[in-house]
Amino acid sequence: MNTFSRNLFIILSTLGTLLITLNLISYSKYGIDFTDESFYLIWMSNPFIYNGSFTQFGFVYHLLYVLLDGNIAHIRQANILITFGLAWGFVYFFISSIALDRNANLIERLSISAGLAASALIVFDSFLITPSYNSLNLQALLIAATGLLLADKKTNRASITGWLLIGFGGWLVFMAKPSSALALAIAALLYLLLARKFSIRLLTISVVCALALLLASALIIDGSIAAFIRRIQLGLEFGYYLEGGHTLGQILRIDEFKLGSKFKFLILLISSAVFIAIWCLYAEKKKWSVVGLSISIIFFVITAFLALGQIQQPIKLGFYQGLLIFALVYASVIAVLVFGRLNSLKTISAQQWSVAALFIVMPHIYAFGSGNNYWRHGSSAAIFWLLGGLIILAPLIRRRDGLVIVFPVVLAAQAITAILLQTGLEDPYRQPQPLRLNLTTLEIGPQKSTLILPHGYAEYISNAVQAAHNADFDSKMPVIDLTGQSPGIVYALDAESIGHAWTLGGYAGSEAFVEAGLGQVSCEKIALAWVLFEQEGPLSIPTDFMLRLGLNFPNEYEKVGAWQTAEGAGGFETRRIQELYKPIHPEYSMNKCESLRGLSK
């Protein structure tokens, strides 16, 4: 391919990457989810007040929260850039491992790597862009996967760096999601054996690195290893109380998925288009190269139109939309079988087959332990499926004109990423309208972060804050949230959510879950806590357990404020009344609590 065409591909790929990333960043000031996302904010803002937690992502991101002064938009932007940056580095090393093209200059490799790395942003396809255990899990897996690519039996600088990254990434995965860490450890060990990279001596570097970081974490978080272990045990117990589908028997499963006819047609269309583009570029004939370039430009135009807001309707593909990335895997497989036939697969080394196998299972490692469907949840890490398919394309990459045949895949991957992100922008998780329609600016939370919200959401928050202010509610006042779905209001009030960062409602064991969490809180703080209540709310926590804590609710409380929820808040269209209660006799409640716990003198 001539220099002009190569340069045009580089420009299109670079522009596509910038458009996708900057578009996502530009919406970082828009919207907020009152449930999951607000839980993330509460947890990272002050994670040290909770005794039990299975995931430790709040402690990892707490430093980011402090450094960025709790600014929600800036924290979101940092999360986007961290995810993209880690993916970029990971893909660059991956591309270097499968391409032997001496004509591919640094700019070309960086452009291709960045273009493919943009697909890591699929993790934000529901517009939950605030740092969470999910984003930390993906970031950690990217680090660990980079280490696995670099690690070798040799003791050079790159290899040692790889083994250290395996340890560092493994530690981070554990901090995000211990179940994924267990799955990663098994998969990594199998990969090292199959790729003939296994070395007990060098593996020790990874193990020591991970254990040292884990020890440091235990000491910083809880002051001792025993206390840290107790924290995790409590987190597990809380999960069992909740009955949320996280027992060992429930997480060891094989999930299924169903794709609609529209979805199947789109996969077929994209696969065919990418295959034709690869074929045209592989043919090395000018007239066919123009066709391949034209198809690639169409993919870029789709990306540009979506990122620039020229297309505002999402393509509704259902729960399993992330599986659309398999269109590129299918195109790669077909291209290799057509041009290289089965013989070309013999040129793929055992090490590369091992990488492909690792990448194919990596999204399931990411999802392992989730209560959601593994295919649906794992598609947030679809970048691994994409790269697994590119390994199969390696024989063609090395045979003809090097990396240039990857560009149609890159531009198609960007178009798919833009399509999936459009879903989040137009139908954000538990928010009532497309983000572009948000017009009301409001300062929210302890650091007065400026967000652009739907009018109803802004009114809901303002009324709650005003009602609390009129009742002389002080900053950092302890609150027991019995609504089951309003950590966002607790965060907006700058209150301290005691027991749990989010007292989840709607589960069979929600009442036991809340009671167990409050059982770890001092009687003094429980007695002083105000109560956020929602009469007959869809996820409201039953109040019977409060008597077992020494609290007589609502008899020993004074209702000091009330407001209406917003339409769409918590994922419910119906507006409801929430009430704020203040304890009347906290001393009596504290004595009663201590008596029940056997602490009274």
PDB file of C-alpha atoms in Angstrom, residues 280-550:
ATOM      1  CA  CYS A 280      -9.184  -5.811  -0.731  1.00  0.00           C
ATOM      2  CA  LEU A 281      -6.105  -4.648   1.159  1.00  0.00           C
ATOM      3  CA  TYR A 282      -4.557  -8.109   1.119  1.00  0.00           C
ATOM      4  CA  ALA A 283      -4.939  -8.342  -2.668  1.00  0.00           C
ATOM      5  CA  GLU A 284      -2.369  -5.532  -3.100  1.00  0.00           C
ATOM      6  CA  LYS A 285      -4.114  -4.185  -6.191  1.00  0.00           C
ATOM      7  CA  LYS A 286      -4.801  -0.488  -6.412  1.00  0.00           C
ATOM      8  CA  LYS A 287      -8.456  -0.738  -7.435  1.00  0.00           C
ATOM      9  CA  TRP A 288      -9.223  -3.166  -4.627  1.00  0.00           C
ATOM     10  CA  SER A 289      -7.251  -1.111  -2.118  1.00  0.00           C
ATOM     11  CA  VAL A 290      -9.578   1.796  -2.874  1.00  0.00           C
ATOM     12  CA  VAL A 291     -12.563  -0.403  -2.005  1.00  0.00           C
ATOM     13  CA  GLY A 292     -10.947  -1.518   1.264  1.00  0.00           C
ATOM     14  CA  LEU A 293     -10.124   2.078   2.108  1.00  0.00           C
ATOM     15  CA  SER A 294     -13.687   3.188   1.298  1.00  0.00           C
ATOM     16  CA  ILE A 295     -15.223   0.585   3.618  1.00  0.00           C
ATOM     17  CA  SER A 296     -12.853   1.662   6.376  1.00  0.00           C
ATOM     18  CA  ILE A 297     -13.817   5.301   5.838  1.00  0.00           C
ATOM     19  CA  ILE A 298     -17.491   4.341   6.257  1.00  0.00           C
ATOM     20  CA  PHE A 299     -16.666   2.882   9.678  1.00  0.00           C
ATOM     21  CA  PHE A 300     -14.873   6.105  10.580  1.00  0.00           C
ATOM     22  CA  VAL A 301     -17.846   8.204   9.433  1.00  0.00           C
ATOM     23  CA  ILE A 302     -20.138   6.179  11.716  1.00  0.00           C
ATOM     24  CA  THR A 303     -17.780   6.818  14.628  1.00  0.00           C
ATOM     25  CA  ALA A 304     -17.553  10.530  13.833  1.00  0.00           C
ATOM     26  CA  PHE A 305     -21.306  10.999  13.425  1.00  0.00           C
ATOM     27  CA  LEU A 306     -22.001   9.273  16.733  1.00  0.00           C
ATOM     28  CA  ALA A 307     -19.257  11.077  18.659  1.00  0.00           C
ATOM     29  CA  LEU A 308     -20.218  14.486  17.258  1.00  0.00           C
ATOM     30  CA  GLY A 309     -23.880  14.005  18.086  1.00  0.00           C
ATOM     31  CA  GLN A 310     -25.117  13.797  14.510  1.00  0.00           C
ATOM     32  CA  ILE A 311     -26.788  10.469  15.318  1.00  0.00           C
ATOM     33  CA  GLN A 312     -28.806  10.622  18.513  1.00  0.00           C
ATOM     34  CA  GLN A 313     -30.819   7.415  18.474  1.00  0.00           C
ATOM     35  CA  PRO A 314     -29.188   4.333  20.004  1.00  0.00           C
ATOM     36  CA  ILE A 315     -29.227   1.028  18.177  1.00  0.00           C
ATOM     37  CA  LYS A 316     -31.141  -1.043  20.699  1.00  0.00           C
ATOM     38  CA  LEU A 317     -29.490  -4.457  20.666  1.00  0.00           C
ATOM     39  CA  GLY A 318     -30.606  -5.776  24.040  1.00  0.00           C
ATOM     40  CA  PHE A 319     -28.748  -7.101  27.061  1.00  0.00           C
ATOM     41  CA  TYR A 320     -25.927  -8.728  25.132  1.00  0.00           C
ATOM     42  CA  GLN A 321     -24.917  -5.791  22.944  1.00  0.00           C
ATOM     43  CA  GLY A 322     -21.257  -6.119  23.966  1.00  0.00           C
ATOM     44  CA  LEU A 323     -21.074  -9.391  22.049  1.00  0.00           C
ATOM     45  CA  LEU A 324     -21.166  -7.322  18.865  1.00  0.00           C
ATOM     46  CA  ILE A 325     -17.359  -7.264  19.076  1.00  0.00           C
ATOM     47  CA  PHE A 326     -17.414 -10.916  17.954  1.00  0.00           C
ATOM     48  CA  ALA A 327     -18.201  -9.650  14.445  1.00  0.00           C
ATOM     49  CA  LEU A 328     -14.525  -8.687  14.203  1.00  0.00           C
ATOM     50  CA  VAL A 329     -13.382 -12.043  15.564  1.00  0.00           C
ATOM     51  CA  TYR A 330     -15.468 -13.841  12.934  1.00  0.00           C
ATOM     52  CA  ALA A 331     -14.091 -11.593  10.166  1.00  0.00           C
ATOM     53  CA  SER A 332     -10.514 -12.380  11.238  1.00  0.00           C
ATOM     54  CA  VAL A 333     -11.140 -16.130  11.302  1.00  0.00           C
ATOM     55  CA  ILE A 334     -12.796 -16.101   7.880  1.00  0.00           C
ATOM     56  CA  ALA A 335      -9.970 -14.019   6.388  1.00  0.00           C
ATOM     57  CA  VAL A 336      -7.310 -16.435   7.618  1.00  0.00           C
ATOM     58  CA  LEU A 337      -9.212 -19.485   6.400  1.00  0.00           C
ATOM     59  CA  VAL A 338      -9.851 -17.944   2.974  1.00  0.00           C
ATOM     60  CA  PHE A 339      -6.387 -16.561   2.298  1.00  0.00           C
ATOM     61  CA  GLY A 340      -4.102 -18.767   4.311  1.00  0.00           C
ATOM     62  CA  ARG A 341      -6.273 -21.847   4.661  1.00  0.00           C
ATOM     63  CA  LEU A 342      -5.705 -24.212   7.542  1.00  0.00           C
ATOM     64  CA  ASN A 343      -1.966 -24.388   6.819  1.00  0.00           C
ATOM     65  CA  SER A 344      -1.554 -20.759   7.902  1.00  0.00           C
ATOM     66  CA  LEU A 345      -2.813 -21.631  11.369  1.00  0.00           C
ATOM     67  CA  LYS A 346       0.241 -23.854  11.775  1.00  0.00           C
ATOM     68  CA  THR A 347       2.416 -20.729  11.712  1.00  0.00           C
ATOM     69  CA  ILE A 348       0.765 -19.510  14.904  1.00  0.00           C
ATOM     70  CA  SER A 349       3.094 -20.507  17.710  1.00  0.00           C
ATOM     71  CA  ALA A 350       2.044 -22.389  20.815  1.00  0.00           C
ATOM     72  CA  GLN A 351       2.717 -19.242  22.794  1.00  0.00           C
ATOM     73  CA  GLN A 352       0.353 -17.215  20.604  1.00  0.00           C
ATOM     74  CA  TRP A 353      -2.357 -19.886  20.852  1.00  0.00           C
ATOM     75  CA  SER A 354      -1.932 -19.694  24.615  1.00  0.00           C
ATOM     76  CA  VAL A 355      -2.412 -15.916  24.505  1.00  0.00           C
ATOM     77  CA  ALA A 356      -5.524 -16.337  22.347  1.00  0.00           C
ATOM     78  CA  ALA A 357      -6.997 -18.852  24.795  1.00  0.00           C
ATOM     79  CA  LEU A 358      -6.207 -16.561  27.735  1.00  0.00           C
ATOM     80  CA  PHE A 359      -7.858 -13.577  26.057  1.00  0.00           C
ATOM     81  CA  ILE A 360     -10.967 -15.545  25.135  1.00  0.00           C
ATOM     82  CA  VAL A 361     -11.569 -16.492  28.787  1.00  0.00           C
ATOM     83  CA  MET A 362     -10.451 -13.153  30.250  1.00  0.00           C
ATOM     84  CA  PRO A 363     -13.929 -11.522  30.061  1.00  0.00           C
ATOM     85  CA  HIS A 364     -15.300 -14.462  32.021  1.00  0.00           C
ATOM     86  CA  ILE A 365     -12.530 -13.971  34.567  1.00  0.00           C
ATOM     87  CA  TYR A 366     -13.688 -10.354  34.773  1.00  0.00           C
ATOM     88  CA  ALA A 367     -17.300 -11.484  35.303  1.00  0.00           C
ATOM     89  CA  PHE A 368     -16.589 -14.442  37.603  1.00  0.00           C
ATOM     90  CA  GLY A 369     -18.506 -14.072  40.857  1.00  0.00           C
ATOM     91  CA  SER A 370     -21.045 -11.623  39.454  1.00  0.00           C
ATOM     92  CA  GLY A 371     -24.739 -12.216  39.965  1.00  0.00           C
ATOM     93  CA  ASN A 372     -25.351 -11.031  36.402  1.00  0.00           C
ATOM     94  CA  ASN A 373     -25.162 -13.170  33.290  1.00  0.00           C
ATOM     95  CA  TYR A 374     -21.448 -13.817  32.645  1.00  0.00           C
ATOM     96  CA  TRP A 375     -21.705 -13.127  28.904  1.00  0.00           C
ATOM     97  CA  ARG A 376     -23.498  -9.852  29.486  1.00  0.00           C
ATOM     98  CA  HIS A 377     -21.211  -8.722  32.300  1.00  0.00           C
ATOM     99  CA  GLY A 378     -18.050 -10.056  30.667  1.00  0.00           C
ATOM    100  CA  SER A 379     -18.661  -8.062  27.494  1.00  0.00           C
ATOM    101  CA  SER A 380     -17.486  -4.999  29.432  1.00  0.00           C
ATOM    102  CA  ALA A 381     -14.026  -6.517  28.943  1.00  0.00           C
ATOM    103  CA  ALA A 382     -14.678  -7.210  25.251  1.00  0.00           C
ATOM    104  CA  ILE A 383     -11.268  -5.774  24.316  1.00  0.00           C
ATOM    105  CA  PHE A 384      -9.797  -9.179  25.174  1.00  0.00           C
ATOM    106  CA  TRP A 385     -12.112 -10.966  22.745  1.00  0.00           C
ATOM    107  CA  LEU A 386     -11.118  -8.478  20.063  1.00  0.00           C
ATOM    108  CA  LEU A 387      -7.386  -9.076  20.562  1.00  0.00           C
ATOM    109  CA  GLY A 388      -7.905 -12.821  20.761  1.00  0.00           C
ATOM    110  CA  GLY A 389      -9.329 -12.645  17.244  1.00  0.00           C
ATOM    111  CA  LEU A 390      -6.370 -10.592  16.007  1.00  0.00           C
ATOM    112  CA  ILE A 391      -3.987 -13.365  17.039  1.00  0.00           C
ATOM    113  CA  ILE A 392      -5.705 -15.592  14.499  1.00  0.00           C
ATOM    114  CA  LEU A 393      -5.080 -12.864  11.913  1.00  0.00           C
ATOM    115  CA  ALA A 394      -1.343 -12.867  12.714  1.00  0.00           C
ATOM    116  CA  PRO A 395      -0.276 -15.077   9.763  1.00  0.00           C
ATOM    117  CA  LEU A 396      -1.741 -12.564   7.307  1.00  0.00           C
ATOM    118  CA  ILE A 397      -0.242  -9.640   9.199  1.00  0.00           C
ATOM    119  CA  ARG A 398       3.208 -11.150   8.847  1.00  0.00           C
ATOM    120  CA  ARG A 399       2.743 -12.203   5.215  1.00  0.00           C
ATOM    121  CA  ARG A 400       1.484  -9.153   3.330  1.00  0.00           C
ATOM    122  CA  ASP A 401       2.015  -5.456   3.915  1.00  0.00           C
ATOM    123  CA  GLY A 402       2.163  -5.954   7.637  1.00  0.00           C
ATOM    124  CA  LEU A 403      -0.120  -4.069   9.966  1.00  0.00           C
ATOM    125  CA  VAL A 404      -2.043  -2.269   7.251  1.00  0.00           C
ATOM    126  CA  ILE A 405      -4.679  -5.033   7.067  1.00  0.00           C
ATOM    127  CA  VAL A 406      -5.423  -4.405  10.751  1.00  0.00           C
ATOM    128  CA  PHE A 407      -6.722  -0.886  10.057  1.00  0.00           C
ATOM    129  CA  PRO A 408     -10.205  -2.014   8.892  1.00  0.00           C
ATOM    130  CA  VAL A 409     -10.500  -3.982  12.137  1.00  0.00           C
ATOM    131  CA  VAL A 410      -9.377  -0.919  14.123  1.00  0.00           C
ATOM    132  CA  LEU A 411     -11.877   1.429  12.485  1.00  0.00           C
ATOM    133  CA  ALA A 412     -14.665  -1.140  12.764  1.00  0.00           C
ATOM    134  CA  ALA A 413     -13.823  -1.650  16.456  1.00  0.00           C
ATOM    135  CA  GLN A 414     -14.072   2.097  16.968  1.00  0.00           C
ATOM    136  CA  ALA A 415     -17.453   2.196  15.240  1.00  0.00           C
ATOM    137  CA  ILE A 416     -18.726  -0.653  17.457  1.00  0.00           C
ATOM    138  CA  THR A 417     -17.381   1.113  20.547  1.00  0.00           C
ATOM    139  CA  ALA A 418     -19.112   4.345  19.534  1.00  0.00           C
ATOM    140  CA  ILE A 419     -22.374   2.454  18.920  1.00  0.00           C
ATOM    141  CA  LEU A 420     -22.251   0.811  22.363  1.00  0.00           C
ATOM    142  CA  LEU A 421     -21.301   4.030  24.166  1.00  0.00           C
ATOM    143  CA  GLN A 422     -24.181   5.777  22.421  1.00  0.00           C
ATOM    144  CA  THR A 423     -26.510   3.474  24.351  1.00  0.00           C
ATOM    145  CA  GLY A 424     -25.152   4.835  27.622  1.00  0.00           C
ATOM    146  CA  LEU A 425     -25.410   8.456  26.522  1.00  0.00           C
ATOM    147  CA  GLU A 426     -28.962   8.096  25.243  1.00  0.00           C
ATOM    148  CA  ASP A 427     -30.223   5.691  27.915  1.00  0.00           C
ATOM    149  CA  PRO A 428     -27.949   6.140  30.956  1.00  0.00           C
ATOM    150  CA  TYR A 429     -28.279   3.635  33.779  1.00  0.00           C
ATOM    151  CA  ARG A 430     -31.263   4.477  36.017  1.00  0.00           C
ATOM    152  CA  GLN A 431     -31.582   7.997  34.645  1.00  0.00           C
ATOM    153  CA  PRO A 432     -34.762   9.357  33.024  1.00  0.00           C
ATOM    154  CA  GLN A 433     -33.533  10.878  29.773  1.00  0.00           C
ATOM    155  CA  PRO A 434     -30.594  11.190  27.336  1.00  0.00           C
ATOM    156  CA  LEU A 435     -27.704  13.087  28.884  1.00  0.00           C
ATOM    157  CA  ARG A 436     -27.788  15.695  26.106  1.00  0.00           C
ATOM    158  CA  LEU A 437     -31.209  16.815  27.396  1.00  0.00           C
ATOM    159  CA  ASN A 438     -29.872  17.613  30.874  1.00  0.00           C
ATOM    160  CA  LEU A 439     -29.979  21.385  31.343  1.00  0.00           C
ATOM    161  CA  THR A 440     -30.037  22.117  35.076  1.00  0.00           C
ATOM    162  CA  THR A 441     -26.731  22.826  36.811  1.00  0.00           C
ATOM    163  CA  LEU A 442     -26.416  21.914  40.477  1.00  0.00           C
ATOM    164  CA  GLU A 443     -23.660  21.630  43.075  1.00  0.00           C
ATOM    165  CA  ILE A 444     -23.820  18.285  44.819  1.00  0.00           C
ATOM    166  CA  GLY A 445     -22.063  16.492  47.660  1.00  0.00           C
ATOM    167  CA  PRO A 446     -19.500  17.478  50.272  1.00  0.00           C
ATOM    168  CA  GLN A 447     -17.166  19.085  47.731  1.00  0.00           C
ATOM    169  CA  LYS A 448     -19.946  20.883  45.833  1.00  0.00           C
ATOM    170  CA  SER A 449     -19.231  19.163  42.530  1.00  0.00           C
ATOM    171  CA  THR A 450     -21.011  20.830  39.623  1.00  0.00           C
ATOM    172  CA  LEU A 451     -23.189  18.463  37.612  1.00  0.00           C
ATOM    173  CA  ILE A 452     -25.676  19.009  34.787  1.00  0.00           C
ATOM    174  CA  LEU A 453     -28.832  17.109  35.680  1.00  0.00           C
ATOM    175  CA  PRO A 454     -32.427  16.571  34.575  1.00  0.00           C
ATOM    176  CA  HIS A 455     -34.635  19.229  36.152  1.00  0.00           C
ATOM    177  CA  GLY A 456     -36.474  16.629  38.219  1.00  0.00           C
ATOM    178  CA  TYR A 457     -33.240  15.229  39.642  1.00  0.00           C
ATOM    179  CA  ALA A 458     -31.945  18.681  40.517  1.00  0.00           C
ATOM    180  CA  GLU A 459     -35.226  19.569  42.223  1.00  0.00           C
ATOM    181  CA  TYR A 460     -35.212  16.285  44.160  1.00  0.00           C
ATOM    182  CA  ILE A 461     -31.691  16.872  45.473  1.00  0.00           C
ATOM    183  CA  SER A 462     -32.273  20.571  46.220  1.00  0.00           C
ATOM    184  CA  ASN A 463     -35.462  19.882  48.163  1.00  0.00           C
ATOM    185  CA  ALA A 464     -33.798  17.144  50.214  1.00  0.00           C
ATOM    186  CA  VAL A 465     -30.778  19.303  51.034  1.00  0.00           C
ATOM    187  CA  GLN A 466     -32.983  22.283  51.907  1.00  0.00           C
ATOM    188  CA  ALA A 467     -35.220  20.184  54.153  1.00  0.00           C
ATOM    189  CA  ALA A 468     -32.191  18.804  56.004  1.00  0.00           C
ATOM    190  CA  HIS A 469     -30.697  22.288  56.315  1.00  0.00           C
ATOM    191  CA  ASN A 470     -33.946  23.641  57.781  1.00  0.00           C
ATOM    192  CA  ALA A 471     -33.835  20.841  60.356  1.00  0.00           C
ATOM    193  CA  ASP A 472     -30.272  21.831  61.375  1.00  0.00           C
ATOM    194  CA  PHE A 473     -28.774  18.684  59.906  1.00  0.00           C
ATOM    195  CA  ASP A 474     -24.985  18.940  60.270  1.00  0.00           C
ATOM    196  CA  SER A 475     -22.334  17.714  57.860  1.00  0.00           C
ATOM    197  CA  LYS A 476     -21.133  14.135  58.523  1.00  0.00           C
ATOM    198  CA  MET A 477     -24.172  13.377  60.654  1.00  0.00           C
ATOM    199  CA  PRO A 478     -24.771   9.599  60.792  1.00  0.00           C
ATOM    200  CA  VAL A 479     -27.785   8.411  58.806  1.00  0.00           C
ATOM    201  CA  ILE A 480     -29.603   5.096  58.584  1.00  0.00           C
ATOM    202  CA  ASP A 481     -31.022   4.881  55.064  1.00  0.00           C
ATOM    203  CA  LEU A 482     -34.145   2.710  55.041  1.00  0.00           C
ATOM    204  CA  THR A 483     -35.233   3.616  51.513  1.00  0.00           C
ATOM    205  CA  GLY A 484     -33.076   0.823  50.085  1.00  0.00           C
ATOM    206  CA  GLN A 485     -32.177   2.867  47.014  1.00  0.00           C
ATOM    207  CA  SER A 486     -31.045   6.384  47.947  1.00  0.00           C
ATOM    208  CA  PRO A 487     -27.291   6.524  48.633  1.00  0.00           C
ATOM    209  CA  GLY A 488     -27.307   9.498  46.251  1.00  0.00           C
ATOM    210  CA  ILE A 489     -29.352  11.556  48.680  1.00  0.00           C
ATOM    211  CA  VAL A 490     -27.128  10.492  51.585  1.00  0.00           C
ATOM    212  CA  TYR A 491     -24.106  11.669  49.559  1.00  0.00           C
ATOM    213  CA  ALA A 492     -25.845  14.924  48.601  1.00  0.00           C
ATOM    214  CA  LEU A 493     -26.564  15.631  52.279  1.00  0.00           C
ATOM    215  CA  ASP A 494     -22.886  15.067  53.106  1.00  0.00           C
ATOM    216  CA  ALA A 495     -24.101  12.530  55.658  1.00  0.00           C
ATOM    217  CA  GLU A 496     -22.335   9.446  56.964  1.00  0.00           C
ATOM    218  CA  SER A 497     -24.093   6.301  55.790  1.00  0.00           C
ATOM    219  CA  ILE A 498     -23.503   3.934  58.700  1.00  0.00           C
ATOM    220  CA  GLY A 499     -23.427   0.145  58.565  1.00  0.00           C
ATOM    221  CA  HIS A 500     -23.008   0.013  54.800  1.00  0.00           C
ATOM    222  CA  ALA A 501     -22.179   2.537  52.116  1.00  0.00           C
ATOM    223  CA  TRP A 502     -25.460   1.419  50.538  1.00  0.00           C
ATOM    224  CA  THR A 503     -28.196  -0.315  52.503  1.00  0.00           C
ATOM    225  CA  LEU A 504     -29.568  -2.277  49.569  1.00  0.00           C
ATOM    226  CA  GLY A 505     -33.269  -3.012  49.476  1.00  0.00           C
ATOM    227  CA  GLY A 506     -35.251  -5.407  47.360  1.00  0.00           C
ATOM    228  CA  TYR A 507     -33.413  -8.597  48.320  1.00  0.00           C
ATOM    229  CA  ALA A 508     -34.809 -11.437  50.402  1.00  0.00           C
ATOM    230  CA  GLY A 509     -32.168 -10.775  53.022  1.00  0.00           C
ATOM    231  CA  SER A 510     -32.084  -6.975  52.918  1.00  0.00           C
ATOM    232  CA  GLU A 511     -33.318  -6.594  56.494  1.00  0.00           C
ATOM    233  CA  ALA A 512     -30.742  -9.060  57.844  1.00  0.00           C
ATOM    234  CA  PHE A 513     -28.064  -7.379  55.712  1.00  0.00           C
ATOM    235  CA  VAL A 514     -28.784  -3.939  57.169  1.00  0.00           C
ATOM    236  CA  GLU A 515     -29.007  -5.268  60.721  1.00  0.00           C
ATOM    237  CA  ALA A 516     -25.684  -7.093  60.384  1.00  0.00           C
ATOM    238  CA  GLY A 517     -23.991  -3.940  59.094  1.00  0.00           C
ATOM    239  CA  LEU A 518     -25.346  -1.793  61.915  1.00  0.00           C
ATOM    240  CA  GLY A 519     -24.208  -4.475  64.331  1.00  0.00           C
ATOM    241  CA  GLN A 520     -20.654  -3.341  63.540  1.00  0.00           C
ATOM    242  CA  VAL A 521     -21.427   0.272  64.464  1.00  0.00           C
ATOM    243  CA  SER A 522     -21.095   1.701  67.982  1.00  0.00           C
ATOM    244  CA  CYS A 523     -24.295   2.158  69.978  1.00  0.00           C
ATOM    245  CA  GLU A 524     -23.500   5.847  70.385  1.00  0.00           C
ATOM    246  CA  LYS A 525     -23.405   6.445  66.632  1.00  0.00           C
ATOM    247  CA  ILE A 526     -26.528   4.334  66.037  1.00  0.00           C
ATOM    248  CA  ALA A 527     -28.437   6.296  68.671  1.00  0.00           C
ATOM    249  CA  LEU A 528     -27.383   9.640  67.186  1.00  0.00           C
ATOM    250  CA  ALA A 529     -28.222   8.584  63.614  1.00  0.00           C
ATOM    251  CA  TRP A 530     -31.031  10.275  61.724  1.00  0.00           C
ATOM    252  CA  VAL A 531     -33.283   8.048  59.620  1.00  0.00           C
ATOM    253  CA  LEU A 532     -34.117   8.421  55.943  1.00  0.00           C
ATOM    254  CA  PHE A 533     -37.436   6.684  55.379  1.00  0.00           C
ATOM    255  CA  GLU A 534     -39.722   5.985  52.440  1.00  0.00           C
ATOM    256  CA  GLN A 535     -43.196   4.794  53.426  1.00  0.00           C
ATOM    257  CA  GLU A 536     -44.095   1.723  51.347  1.00  0.00           C
ATOM    258  CA  GLY A 537     -41.280   2.381  48.914  1.00  0.00           C
ATOM    259  CA  PRO A 538     -40.549  -0.343  46.339  1.00  0.00           C
ATOM    260  CA  LEU A 539     -37.231  -1.211  48.008  1.00  0.00           C
ATOM    261  CA  SER A 540     -37.856   0.043  51.546  1.00  0.00           C
ATOM    262  CA  ILE A 541     -36.150  -1.859  54.380  1.00  0.00           C
ATOM    263  CA  PRO A 542     -38.572  -3.305  56.988  1.00  0.00           C
ATOM    264  CA  THR A 543     -38.097  -1.547  60.328  1.00  0.00           C
ATOM    265  CA  ASP A 544     -38.690  -4.506  62.698  1.00  0.00           C
ATOM    266  CA  PHE A 545     -34.937  -5.060  63.121  1.00  0.00           C
ATOM    267  CA  MET A 546     -34.485  -1.619  64.715  1.00  0.00           C
ATOM    268  CA  LEU A 547     -36.025  -2.778  67.977  1.00  0.00           C
ATOM    269  CA  ARG A 548     -33.290  -5.408  68.193  1.00  0.00           C
ATOM    270  CA  LEU A 549     -30.767  -2.552  68.068  1.00  0.00           C
ATOM    271  CA  GLY A 550     -32.519  -0.595  70.830  1.00  0.00           C
TER     272      GLY A 550
END
